[in-house]
Short mmCIF file of C-alpha atoms and ligand atoms in Angstrom, two decimals:
data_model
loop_
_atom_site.label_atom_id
_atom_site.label_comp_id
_atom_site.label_asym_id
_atom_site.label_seq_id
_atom_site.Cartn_x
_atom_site.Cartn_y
_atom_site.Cartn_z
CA UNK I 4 64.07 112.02 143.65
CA UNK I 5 61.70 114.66 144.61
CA UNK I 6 62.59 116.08 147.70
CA UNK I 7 60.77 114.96 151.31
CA UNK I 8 59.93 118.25 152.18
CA UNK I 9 56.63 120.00 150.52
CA UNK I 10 57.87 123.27 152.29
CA UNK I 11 61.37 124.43 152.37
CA UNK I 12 61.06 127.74 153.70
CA UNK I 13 60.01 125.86 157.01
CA UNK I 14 62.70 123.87 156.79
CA UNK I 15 63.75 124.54 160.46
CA UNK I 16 62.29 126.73 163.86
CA UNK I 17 65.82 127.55 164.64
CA UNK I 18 67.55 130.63 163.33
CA UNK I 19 71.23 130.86 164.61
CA UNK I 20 71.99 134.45 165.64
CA UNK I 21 75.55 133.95 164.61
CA UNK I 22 74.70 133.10 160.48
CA UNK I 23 76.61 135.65 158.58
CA UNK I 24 74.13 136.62 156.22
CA UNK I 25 70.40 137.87 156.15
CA UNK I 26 67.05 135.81 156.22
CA UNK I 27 67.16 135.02 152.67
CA UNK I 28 70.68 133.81 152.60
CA UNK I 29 70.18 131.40 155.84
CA UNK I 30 67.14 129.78 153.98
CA UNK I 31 68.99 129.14 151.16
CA UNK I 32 72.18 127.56 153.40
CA UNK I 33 69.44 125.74 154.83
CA UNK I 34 67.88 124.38 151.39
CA UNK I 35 70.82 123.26 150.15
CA UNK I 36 73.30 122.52 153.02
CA UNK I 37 74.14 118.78 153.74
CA UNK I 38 75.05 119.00 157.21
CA UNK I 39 72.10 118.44 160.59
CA UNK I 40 72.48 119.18 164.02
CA UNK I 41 71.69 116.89 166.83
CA UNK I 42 70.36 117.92 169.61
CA UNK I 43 68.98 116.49 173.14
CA UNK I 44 71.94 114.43 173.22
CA UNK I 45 72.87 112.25 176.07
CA UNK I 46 76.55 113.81 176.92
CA UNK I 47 77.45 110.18 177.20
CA UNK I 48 77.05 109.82 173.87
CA UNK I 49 80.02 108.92 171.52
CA UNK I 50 81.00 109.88 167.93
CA UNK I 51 80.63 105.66 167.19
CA UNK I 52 77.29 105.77 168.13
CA UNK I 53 76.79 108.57 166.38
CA UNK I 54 78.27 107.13 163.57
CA UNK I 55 76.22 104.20 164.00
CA UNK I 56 72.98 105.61 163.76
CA UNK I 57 73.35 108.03 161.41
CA UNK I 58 75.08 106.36 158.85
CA UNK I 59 71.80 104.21 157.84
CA UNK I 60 70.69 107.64 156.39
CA UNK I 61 74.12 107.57 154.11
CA UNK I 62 77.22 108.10 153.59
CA UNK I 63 78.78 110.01 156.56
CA UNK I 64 81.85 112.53 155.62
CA UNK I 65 82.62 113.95 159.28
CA UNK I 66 81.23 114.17 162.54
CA UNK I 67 81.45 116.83 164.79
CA UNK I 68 81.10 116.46 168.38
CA UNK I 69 79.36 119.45 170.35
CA UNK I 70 81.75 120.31 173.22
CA UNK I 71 81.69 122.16 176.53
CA UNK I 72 83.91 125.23 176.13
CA UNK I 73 85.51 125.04 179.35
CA UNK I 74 85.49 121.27 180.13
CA UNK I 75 85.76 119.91 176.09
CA UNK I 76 83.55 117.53 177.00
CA UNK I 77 80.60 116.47 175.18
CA UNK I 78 77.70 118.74 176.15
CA UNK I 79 74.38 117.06 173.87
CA UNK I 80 74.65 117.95 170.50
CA UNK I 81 76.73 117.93 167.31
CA UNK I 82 76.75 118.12 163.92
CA UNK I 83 76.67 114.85 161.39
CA UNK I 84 78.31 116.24 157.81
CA UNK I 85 76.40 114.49 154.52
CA UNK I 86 77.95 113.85 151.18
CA UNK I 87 74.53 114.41 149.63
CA UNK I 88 71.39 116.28 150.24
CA UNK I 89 69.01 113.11 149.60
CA UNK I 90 70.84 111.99 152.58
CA UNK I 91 70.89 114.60 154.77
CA UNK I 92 66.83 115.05 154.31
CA UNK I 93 66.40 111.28 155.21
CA UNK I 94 68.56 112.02 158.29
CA UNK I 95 66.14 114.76 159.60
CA UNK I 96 62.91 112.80 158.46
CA UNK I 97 63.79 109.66 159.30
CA UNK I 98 66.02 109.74 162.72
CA UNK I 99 64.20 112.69 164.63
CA UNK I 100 63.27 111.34 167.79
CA UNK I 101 65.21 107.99 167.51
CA UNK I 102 66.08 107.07 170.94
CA UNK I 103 69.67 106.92 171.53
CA UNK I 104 71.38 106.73 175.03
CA UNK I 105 67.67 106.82 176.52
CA UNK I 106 66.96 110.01 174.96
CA UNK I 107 64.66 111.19 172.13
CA UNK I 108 67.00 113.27 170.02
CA UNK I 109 66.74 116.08 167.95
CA UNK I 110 67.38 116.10 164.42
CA UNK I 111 67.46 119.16 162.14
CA UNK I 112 69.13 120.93 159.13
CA UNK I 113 71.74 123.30 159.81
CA UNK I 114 73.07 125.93 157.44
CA UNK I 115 76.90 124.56 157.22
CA UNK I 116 79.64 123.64 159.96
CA UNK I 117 82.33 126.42 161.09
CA UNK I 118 85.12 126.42 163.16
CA UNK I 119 83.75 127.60 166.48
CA UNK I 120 80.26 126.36 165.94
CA UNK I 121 81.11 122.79 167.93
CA UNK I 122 81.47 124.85 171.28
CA UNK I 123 78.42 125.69 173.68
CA UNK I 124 77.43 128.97 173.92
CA UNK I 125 76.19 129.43 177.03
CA UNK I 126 77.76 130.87 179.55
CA UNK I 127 78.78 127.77 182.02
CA UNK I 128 80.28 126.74 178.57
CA UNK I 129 77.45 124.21 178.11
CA UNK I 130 74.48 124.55 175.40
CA UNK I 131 72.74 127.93 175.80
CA UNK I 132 69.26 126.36 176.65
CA UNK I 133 70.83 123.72 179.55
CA UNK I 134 71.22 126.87 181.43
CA UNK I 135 67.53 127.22 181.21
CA UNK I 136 66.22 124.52 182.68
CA UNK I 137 64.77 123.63 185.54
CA UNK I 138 64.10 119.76 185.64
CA UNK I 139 67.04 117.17 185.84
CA UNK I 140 67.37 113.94 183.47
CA UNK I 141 66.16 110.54 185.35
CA UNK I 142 69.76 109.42 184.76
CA UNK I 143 71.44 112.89 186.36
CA UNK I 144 69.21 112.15 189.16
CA UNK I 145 70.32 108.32 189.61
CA UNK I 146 73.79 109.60 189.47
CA UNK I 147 73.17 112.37 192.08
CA UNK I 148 71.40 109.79 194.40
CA UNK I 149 74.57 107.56 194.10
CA UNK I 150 77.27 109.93 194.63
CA UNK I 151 75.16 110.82 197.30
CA UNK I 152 74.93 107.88 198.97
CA UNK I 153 78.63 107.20 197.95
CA UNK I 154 79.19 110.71 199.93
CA UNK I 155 77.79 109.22 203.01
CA UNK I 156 79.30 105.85 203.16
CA UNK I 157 82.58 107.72 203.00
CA UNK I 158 81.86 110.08 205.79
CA UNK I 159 80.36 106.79 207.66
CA UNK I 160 84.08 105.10 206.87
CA UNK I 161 86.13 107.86 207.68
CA UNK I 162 83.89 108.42 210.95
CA UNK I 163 84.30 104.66 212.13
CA UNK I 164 87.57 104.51 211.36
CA UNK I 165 88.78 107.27 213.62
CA UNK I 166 86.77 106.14 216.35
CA UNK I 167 88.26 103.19 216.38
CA UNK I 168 91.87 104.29 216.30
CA UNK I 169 90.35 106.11 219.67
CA UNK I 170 88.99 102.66 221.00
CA UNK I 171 91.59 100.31 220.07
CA UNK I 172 94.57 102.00 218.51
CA UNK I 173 97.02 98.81 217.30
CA UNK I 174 99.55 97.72 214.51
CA UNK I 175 102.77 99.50 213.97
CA UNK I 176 101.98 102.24 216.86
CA UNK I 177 101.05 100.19 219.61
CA UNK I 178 104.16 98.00 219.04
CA UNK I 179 105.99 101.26 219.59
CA UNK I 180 104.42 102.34 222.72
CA UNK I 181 104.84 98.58 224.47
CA UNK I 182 108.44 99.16 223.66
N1 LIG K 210 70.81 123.74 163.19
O1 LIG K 210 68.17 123.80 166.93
C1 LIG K 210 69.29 123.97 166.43
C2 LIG K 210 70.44 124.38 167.16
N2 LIG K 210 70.68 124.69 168.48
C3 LIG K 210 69.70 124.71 169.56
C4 LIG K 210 71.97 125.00 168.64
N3 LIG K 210 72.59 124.91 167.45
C5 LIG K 210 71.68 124.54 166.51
N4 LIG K 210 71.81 124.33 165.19
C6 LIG K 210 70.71 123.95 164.49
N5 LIG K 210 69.50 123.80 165.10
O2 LIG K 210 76.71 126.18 166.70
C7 LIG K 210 74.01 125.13 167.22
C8 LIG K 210 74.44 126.57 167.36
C9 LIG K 210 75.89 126.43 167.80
C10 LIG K 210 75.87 125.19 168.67
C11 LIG K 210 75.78 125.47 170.16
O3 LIG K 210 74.73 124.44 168.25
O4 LIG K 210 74.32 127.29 166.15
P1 LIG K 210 74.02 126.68 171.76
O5 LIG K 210 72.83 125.81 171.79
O6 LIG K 210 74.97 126.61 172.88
O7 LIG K 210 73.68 128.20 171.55
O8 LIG K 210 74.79 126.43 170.35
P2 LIG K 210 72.43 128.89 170.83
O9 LIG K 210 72.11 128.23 169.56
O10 LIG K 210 72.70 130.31 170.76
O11 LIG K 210 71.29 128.58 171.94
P3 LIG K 210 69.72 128.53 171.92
O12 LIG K 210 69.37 127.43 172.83
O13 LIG K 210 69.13 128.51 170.57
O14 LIG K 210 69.34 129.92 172.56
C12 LIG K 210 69.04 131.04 171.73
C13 LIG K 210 68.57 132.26 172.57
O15 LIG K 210 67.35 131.98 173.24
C14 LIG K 210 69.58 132.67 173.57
O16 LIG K 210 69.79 134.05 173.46
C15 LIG K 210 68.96 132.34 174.92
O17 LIG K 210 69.17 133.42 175.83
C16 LIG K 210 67.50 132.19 174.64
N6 LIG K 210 66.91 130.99 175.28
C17 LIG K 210 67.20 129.69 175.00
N7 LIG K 210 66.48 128.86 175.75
C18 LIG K 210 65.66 129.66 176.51
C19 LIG K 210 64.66 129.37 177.48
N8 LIG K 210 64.31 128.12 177.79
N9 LIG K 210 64.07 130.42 178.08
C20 LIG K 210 64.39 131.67 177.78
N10 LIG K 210 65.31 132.01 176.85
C21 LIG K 210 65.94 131.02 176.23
#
């Protein structure tokens, strides 16, 4: 089958700093690699659902989970490993932009997996671009609002229940002092 892609020297915007090799060499990783990187990732996310959706493209071989250096927790991206390169191309034609987890996802074709390469780079230990931005997710913000108002109910417990062990102090200590 011919491929999907007219152009393969645009095959993708991103260059990774960290490719051993020159310009040449990363466009050829990238013409003929069978592994894509997912990005935008909700870091709820799971390697199932992962597995899930990107196994309608074909046959999956691995699946590697983008991690948090510091926390090893999944920090929005990872990498989905092809047996062939018809199926890696439908993967970045076909499932860029899919929603999954309320997010429109990233899909796009990476020059080969490497140890290492699963961590964030940035310096938080997150992705390098998180650390850029300025606007929260709609769910972040939910979550913030209820820990929030968690936070307050707590203090609003802890506050009523000292004052009334001012008011009224009873049980176990109160039998004490009678005595
Ligand atoms: N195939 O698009 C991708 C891709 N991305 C974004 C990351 N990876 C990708 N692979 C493919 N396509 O293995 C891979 C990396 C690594 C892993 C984690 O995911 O190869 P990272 O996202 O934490 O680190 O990588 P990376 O790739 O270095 O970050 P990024 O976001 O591309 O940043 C590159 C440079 O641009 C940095 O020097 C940063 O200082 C700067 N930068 C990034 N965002 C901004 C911004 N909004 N404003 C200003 N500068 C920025």
């Amino acid at each position: 089958m011919a491929s999907l892609f007219k152009d393969l020297t645009k095959l993708s915007a991103y260059r990774d700093r960290r490719f051993p090799g020159n310009q040449e060499e990363f466009e050829q990783a990238l013409q003929t690699s069978t592994t894509v990187y997912i990005g935008n990732m909700s870091f709820y996310s799971t390697e199932e659902q992962v597995y899930e959706l990107f196994s309608r493209a074909g046959e999956i071989k691995k699946i590697i989970m983008g991690l948090d250096k510091n926390s090893k927790t999944p920090c929005g991206f990872c990498f989905v490993l092809y047996y062939s390169r018809e199926d890696t191309e439908d993967a970045v034609k076909f499932m860029s932009g899919t929603i999954l987890d309320d997010r429109p996802i990233r899909v796009d074709f990476d020059w080969g997996f490497q140890e290492g390469r699963q961590w964030g780079r940035g310096r938080s230990g997150g992705q390098v671009r998180d650390e850029y931005r300025t606007d929260y997710d709609p769910d972040i913000l939910l979550a913030l609002s209820v820990c929030s108002i968690i936070d307050q109910m707590v203090a609003y417990l802890k506050a009523l229940s000292s004052r009334k062990g001012q008011v009224r102090r009873g049980g176990y200590g109160k039998l004490v002092q009678q005595e």
